Amino acid sequence: MTPSSAVADTDAAELERVLTAAYGSTARLAASPPTERAGWLTAVADTLDAASNRLLPLAAQESHLTEARLASELARTTFQLRLFGDTLREGSFLQATIDHPDPAWPMGPRPDLRRTLRPIGPVAVYAASNFPFAFSVAGGDTAAAIAAGAPVVVKGSPGHPGLSQLTAELVGRSLSNAGAPDGAFALVLGFEIGRTLVQDPRIAAASFTGSLAGGRALYDLAVSRDHPIPFYGELGSVNPAFVTPAAASARAEEVGAGFLASVSLGVGQFCTKPGFLFVPESSTIPTIVKRLSADYPPAPMLNDHISQGYVERLVRLTGHPAVRRITGDIADGSQQALTMLQTSTAELLADPHELMVECFGPTAIIVTYANEDELLAAAEAFDGQLTASIQGEQEDTVGRSLVELLTPVVGRLLWNGWPTGVSVTYAMQHGGPYPATTAAGFTSVGTTSIERFLRPVSYQGVPNSLLPPEVRDGNPWQIPQRVDGVLRLPS
Amino acid sequence: MTPSSAVADTDAAELERVLTAAYGSTARLAASPPTERAGWLTAVADTLDAASNRLLPLAAQESHLTEARLASELARTTFQLRLFGDTLREGSFLQATIDHPDPAWPMGPRPDLRRTLRPIGPVAVYAASNFPFAFSVAGGDTAAAIAAGAPVVVKGSPGHPGLSQLTAELVGRSLSNAGAPDGAFALVLGFEIGRTLVQDPRIAAASFTGSLAGGRALYDLAVSRDHPIPFYGELGSVNPAFVTPAAASARAEEVGAGFLASVSLGVGQFCTKPGFLFVPESSTIPTIVKRLSADYPPAPMLNDHISQGYVERLVRLTGHPAVRRITGDIADGSQQALTMLQTSTAELLADPHELMVECFGPTAIIVTYANEDELLAAAEAFDGQLTASIQGEQEDTVGRSLVELLTPVVGRLLWNGWPTGVSVTYAMQHGGPYPATTAAGFTSVGTTSIERFLRPVSYQGVPNSLLPPEVRDGNPWQIPQRVDGVLRLPS
């Protein structure tokens, strides 16, 4: 089947074949040295980069995103694969820990103990529609799971089935050519297949990026299994941004422009889109936003399903008595205009269930506050978030209070920045308390996202030759090790 | 109420007061420097050690365990509190990571990002009955949560309510004297209170040590909440031990004696009790075990409830046509004899649901195998385990296969050791795939058990003065930091 033809759902026989192969590859993958897996990931990255002239037009056709945006997303995706290669070579991710026997250990003689992290087993990856590369078939979850040494079964997004299939062919072939075992990677398609997948006893963990309703439904299946599994779901976030009185006075134009640029990025179809901007009642920011909005022409959304969901939610929001429209029209067709709304903090807090809800698309609500007490009350009112942002000035006394109030709510807190454009780095945290994610202790972006697919094992008294190399005496892989409580770097 | 009087369940009003205080202390605890919390833990340890003459007789009276055993458990408990103090001072547990801005970052300019681990919020700790100190009110979960900076509400075990209350009084008073905020610690009692606790929106995580049925019921409540929370449950394990043909020939007497000592420890009431011993058909080990069993007199179990549960399970096991009794009688009263059973691998694998089940008490099954293929088939047949043990010799070829087959199933793999007596160290892993635990990625013993009660947060572009000290420039706490991808130790 070529990518441009209609793409059928995976049938039950094919799913069974995929799961058998994935499960069958578990031990071989677990036995592969991390440096070997680094080579596989680099091979996949090289293959995808070389195929950009085939991948980008197909992605643009299926997602309606611009080729420029998609090119930068593909660059991010292949960078991500290579960065995991670096992580694998550096070796800290194993948290290798060696306790030598200690007869004088205060609670009683200490045995020889060696702890390392081992791959968790086959992972089901549920791809997102809004990042056809970075959160899809060869995206962060796949990269992290393969890096961890876990087989991957991707459940592709219905939004870009042709691209999913082409990407899977390229990934599968380059993994195979690089020496990865058969079964290490596969793509399946179909709604019901996705439900079957998370319940299969051979699947040991699942990751998901998508809607609250869809993610919660899969989470409920994962935790209701006879043997429950970890479900790393990124579900929803409204990413509030708070402008202090000082920042609103000093930088109204800059704040208004930055906010609009962030809201409109990817036609508002980012999980980190700032959905709320809190400004002082007297601020000129709403007027500035109204003026600058004219620079943003209507643009097509990812697909009709998403466009319809956006319009339904937006109609409901604009029909709410507390909400005024600053700019934008609701279109019937697939092109959607940037639509800026306004309310007050008192009105927002009076109906949080109706108003403090994600609206996936090019819209946001500017919320005026009467004083700093109202600003702080608003900061305390939000549920778990991927991000919150503060626009502040050095002399702000309210800045410290905002940092303190928002830290327990978020995965990432920004100061004078906007939350879209999640960088792939060592210190990135993309995750947050529920409903932002179902596993706030983990990130789905950045090098530490590999932790989701690892599990600790300790070896007690096991002879050196039978130990995994990372916890052998002599440190054969030359990685960081904690030895008798002391963290040591390779010489 | 004095500890020796009858202890009543916590009522709803008191639970509400406890939860309000715990939740109210969250921010103050989170703001406390780790070195300050190290001081609190040391103060608790000193207080408990000083009160041993009050604690030990009460523990012996309520648990029927010997004072010698309880004294060593108390020593372990206070050592554990102090070891977390060391962990807090060393600082690696924060995983402090700093990415400086990098305009040349391959996927696009990198912002300033700082990632650290923050306390998760109020933790419900469900105490176990079989370790009145080490897995109870002031046990590992409480120590790890306070170390993480999270308030603790302990749901005490019904097995030792007086000891629980005395311990809680001592812990609460020493925390308070050491400067910990009000609300940082509390004890509640009662079965229904335990169900209410895990569902309360102010509780952010729960840890549990106990039975599969009880743990699964609480897990189901935790994951069914409107906002699900992590549930770290340690539920059950049969801890199989495998004797290779070479080891059975070389060390039959030693293996038999070591096995019996491990099975009988704490009257078999350890979650790490080795429940199965696989030996060659021709081995003398069953005969040796029968002879040495005479050295173990009957002993009282923790309480009537546990003794009844043990007898019911044992009657069912001994009534199974595949099971022969080597030694031991089933008593009606509270004193239970060491009861050793025997079956064959073929018989065991023919009825795993009935036979491969935890029997909490002083019994175990010796399983004979016909050849190495049967031995390896048995190793593959077990569900998730806290531990598995291998008795092997250097020349064993089957040893490597056993290590490979057992690693994916267990949290800890022992070579020529017995799994009881879990040491508190840096490299300990006490946890394993379901049903051993509900969260195989974590441990409930050892310094890394603190990870259960922490959650990552990244700060993007936040001024140095508003950052947590551990991710500030200049490394004010002098802890390990990963800076621009490179792990650095304090100078």
Coordinates of C-alpha atoms in Angstrom, one line a residue, chain A residues 163-407:
Chain A
L163 CA 2.5 10.2 6.7
S164 CA 2.4 7.8 9.6
Q165 CA 2.8 4.9 7.3
L166 CA 5.6 6.4 5.3
T167 CA 7.4 7.4 8.5
A168 CA 7.0 3.9 9.9
E169 CA 8.4 2.3 6.7
L170 CA 11.5 4.5 7.0
V171 CA 11.9 4.0 10.7
G172 CA 11.4 0.2 10.4
R173 CA 13.9 -0.1 7.5
S174 CA 16.6 2.0 9.1
L175 CA 16.3 0.3 12.5
S176 CA 16.5 -3.1 10.7
N177 CA 19.5 -2.0 8.6
A178 CA 21.2 -0.6 11.7
G179 CA 20.9 -4.0 13.4
A180 CA 17.9 -3.6 15.7
P181 CA 16.0 -6.8 16.3
D182 CA 12.8 -7.6 14.4
G183 CA 9.8 -6.5 16.4
A184 CA 11.5 -3.5 17.9
F185 CA 9.1 -1.1 16.2
A186 CA 5.7 -1.3 14.4
L187 CA 2.8 1.0 13.5
V188 CA -0.9 0.1 14.0
L189 CA -3.9 2.2 13.0
G190 CA -7.5 2.3 14.1
F191 CA -9.6 3.5 17.1
E192 CA -10.6 0.1 18.5
I193 CA -7.1 -1.2 17.9
G194 CA -6.0 1.5 20.3
R195 CA -8.3 0.3 23.0
T196 CA -7.2 -3.3 22.4
L197 CA -3.5 -2.4 22.5
V198 CA -3.5 -0.8 26.0
Q199 CA -5.2 -3.9 27.5
D200 CA -2.9 -6.5 25.9
P201 CA -0.9 -8.3 28.6
R202 CA 2.2 -8.0 26.5
I203 CA 2.2 -4.2 26.6
A204 CA 4.1 -3.0 29.7
A205 CA 3.6 0.8 29.5
A206 CA 1.8 3.3 27.4
S207 CA 2.3 7.0 26.4
F208 CA -0.3 9.3 25.0
T209 CA -0.6 12.8 23.8
G210 CA -4.1 14.1 23.0
S211 CA -7.5 15.1 24.5
L212 CA -8.6 14.8 28.1
A213 CA -11.5 12.6 27.2
G214 CA -9.5 10.2 25.0
G215 CA -6.5 10.1 27.3
R216 CA -8.6 9.5 30.4
A217 CA -10.5 6.6 28.7
L218 CA -7.2 4.9 27.8
Y219 CA -5.8 5.6 31.3
D220 CA -8.9 4.0 32.8
L221 CA -8.3 0.9 30.7
A222 CA -4.6 0.8 31.6
V223 CA -5.2 0.9 35.4
S224 CA -8.1 -1.5 35.3
R225 CA -6.1 -4.4 33.8
D226 CA -5.5 -7.5 35.8
H227 CA -1.9 -6.3 35.8
P228 CA -2.1 -2.5 35.7
I229 CA 0.6 -0.7 33.7
P230 CA 2.0 2.9 33.8
F231 CA 0.1 5.3 31.5
Y232 CA 2.0 8.4 30.7
G233 CA -0.8 10.6 29.2
E234 CA -0.5 14.3 28.3
L235 CA -4.2 15.4 28.3
G236 CA -4.9 19.1 28.5
S237 CA -3.7 22.4 29.7
V238 CA -4.8 26.1 29.4
N239 CA -1.4 27.5 30.3
P240 CA -2.4 30.8 32.0
A241 CA -0.1 33.8 31.6
F242 CA 0.0 36.6 34.2
V243 CA 1.1 40.1 33.5
T244 CA 2.1 42.1 36.6
P245 CA 1.1 45.7 36.9
A246 CA 4.7 46.8 36.4
A247 CA 5.1 44.7 33.3
A248 CA 1.8 45.9 31.8
S249 CA 2.9 49.5 32.3
A250 CA 6.5 49.0 31.0
R251 CA 6.0 46.6 28.1
A252 CA 2.3 46.6 26.9
E253 CA 3.1 46.5 23.2
E254 CA 5.8 43.7 23.6
V255 CA 3.5 41.7 25.8
G256 CA 0.5 42.0 23.5
A257 CA 2.6 41.0 20.4
G258 CA 4.3 38.1 22.2
F259 CA 1.1 36.7 23.4
L260 CA -0.6 36.9 20.0
A261 CA 2.4 35.2 18.3
S262 CA 2.3 32.4 20.9
V263 CA -1.5 31.9 20.7
S264 CA -1.5 31.8 16.9
L265 CA 1.4 29.5 16.5
G266 CA 0.3 26.3 14.6
V267 CA -3.2 27.9 14.4
G268 CA -3.5 27.6 18.1
Q269 CA -3.2 23.8 18.0
F270 CA -0.5 23.5 20.7
C271 CA -0.9 21.9 24.1
T272 CA 1.2 24.7 25.4
K273 CA -0.9 27.5 23.8
P274 CA -1.4 30.3 26.5
G275 CA -5.2 30.2 26.8
F276 CA -5.5 33.0 29.4
L277 CA -3.7 36.4 29.8
F278 CA -4.3 38.2 33.0
V279 CA -3.8 42.0 32.7
P280 CA -4.6 45.0 34.9
E281 CA -8.1 46.5 34.3
S282 CA -6.5 49.7 33.2
S283 CA -4.1 48.1 30.8
T284 CA -3.9 49.0 27.1
I285 CA -3.0 45.4 26.2
P286 CA -6.6 44.4 25.1
T287 CA -6.5 47.4 22.6
I288 CA -3.1 46.5 21.4
V289 CA -4.1 42.8 20.9
K290 CA -7.2 44.0 18.9
R291 CA -5.0 46.1 16.6
L292 CA -2.3 43.5 16.1
S293 CA -4.8 40.7 15.5
A294 CA -5.5 42.1 12.0
D295 CA -2.0 40.9 11.0
Y296 CA -3.1 37.3 11.5
P297 CA -5.2 36.0 8.5
P298 CA -7.5 33.0 8.9
A299 CA -5.7 29.7 8.5
P300 CA -6.8 26.1 8.0
M301 CA -6.9 23.8 11.1
L302 CA -5.4 20.3 11.1
N303 CA -8.6 18.5 10.0
D304 CA -12.4 18.9 9.9
H305 CA -12.8 16.9 13.2
I306 CA -10.6 19.3 15.1
S307 CA -12.1 22.4 13.4
Q308 CA -15.6 21.3 14.3
G309 CA -14.6 20.6 17.9
Y310 CA -13.0 24.1 18.1
V311 CA -16.0 25.8 16.6
E312 CA -18.4 24.0 19.0
R313 CA -16.3 25.0 22.0
L314 CA -15.8 28.6 20.8
V315 CA -19.6 29.1 20.1
R316 CA -20.2 28.0 23.7
L317 CA -17.5 30.3 25.1
T318 CA -18.7 33.4 23.1
G319 CA -22.3 32.6 24.1
H320 CA -21.4 32.9 27.7
P321 CA -22.7 36.1 29.3
A322 CA -19.3 36.8 30.9
V323 CA -17.3 36.7 27.7
R324 CA -16.8 39.6 25.3
R325 CA -15.3 39.2 21.8
I326 CA -12.3 41.5 21.1
T327 CA -11.7 40.3 17.6
G328 CA -12.3 37.4 15.2
D329 CA -15.2 35.7 13.6
I330 CA -16.3 32.1 13.8
A331 CA -16.1 30.6 10.4
D332 CA -18.1 27.7 9.0
G333 CA -15.4 26.3 6.9
S334 CA -11.9 25.0 7.6
Q335 CA -10.2 28.4 7.7
Q336 CA -10.3 29.8 11.3
A337 CA -9.6 33.3 12.3
L338 CA -7.6 34.3 15.4
T339 CA -10.4 35.0 17.9
M340 CA -9.5 37.0 21.1
L341 CA -12.0 37.1 24.0
Q342 CA -12.2 39.1 27.2
T343 CA -13.6 38.7 30.6
S344 CA -12.9 39.8 34.2
T345 CA -11.2 37.8 37.0
A346 CA -14.4 37.9 39.1
E347 CA -16.5 36.6 36.2
L348 CA -14.0 33.9 35.4
L349 CA -13.7 32.6 38.9
A350 CA -17.5 32.6 39.2
D351 CA -17.8 29.9 36.6
P352 CA -14.6 28.0 36.4
H353 CA -16.1 24.8 35.1
E354 CA -17.5 26.5 32.0
L355 CA -14.7 29.0 31.4
M356 CA -11.4 27.6 32.6
V357 CA -11.5 24.9 30.0
E358 CA -9.1 24.2 27.1
C359 CA -10.3 25.4 23.7
F360 CA -8.0 23.8 21.2
G361 CA -7.5 26.3 18.4
P362 CA -6.6 30.0 17.7
T363 CA -8.3 31.7 20.6
A364 CA -7.5 32.9 24.0
I365 CA -9.2 34.9 26.8
I366 CA -7.8 38.2 28.2
V367 CA -8.8 38.5 31.8
T368 CA -8.7 41.8 33.6
Y369 CA -7.9 42.0 37.3
A370 CA -8.8 44.8 39.7
N371 CA -5.8 44.5 42.0
E372 CA -2.9 42.3 43.0
D373 CA -5.2 40.3 45.4
E374 CA -7.4 39.3 42.5
L375 CA -4.3 38.5 40.4
L376 CA -3.0 36.1 43.1
A377 CA -6.5 34.6 43.6
A378 CA -6.6 33.8 39.9
A379 CA -3.1 32.2 40.1
E380 CA -4.4 29.9 42.9
A381 CA -7.5 28.9 41.0
F382 CA -6.0 26.8 38.2
D383 CA -6.0 23.1 38.0
G384 CA -2.8 21.2 37.0
Q385 CA -1.0 22.7 34.0
L386 CA 1.8 22.0 31.6
T387 CA 2.9 25.6 32.0
A388 CA 2.2 29.0 33.5
S389 CA 3.9 32.2 32.5
I390 CA 4.7 35.4 34.3
Q391 CA 5.4 38.7 32.6
G392 CA 7.1 40.7 35.4
E393 CA 9.7 43.3 36.2
Q394 CA 12.6 43.1 38.6
E395 CA 11.0 45.4 41.1
D396 CA 7.7 43.4 41.2
T397 CA 6.9 42.3 44.7
V398 CA 4.0 40.2 43.3
G399 CA 6.4 38.2 41.1
R400 CA 7.7 36.1 44.0
S401 CA 4.2 35.4 45.2
L402 CA 3.2 34.3 41.7
V403 CA 6.2 32.0 41.5
E404 CA 5.3 30.4 44.8
L405 CA 1.6 30.0 44.0
L406 CA 2.2 28.6 40.5
T407 CA 5.0 26.2 41.2

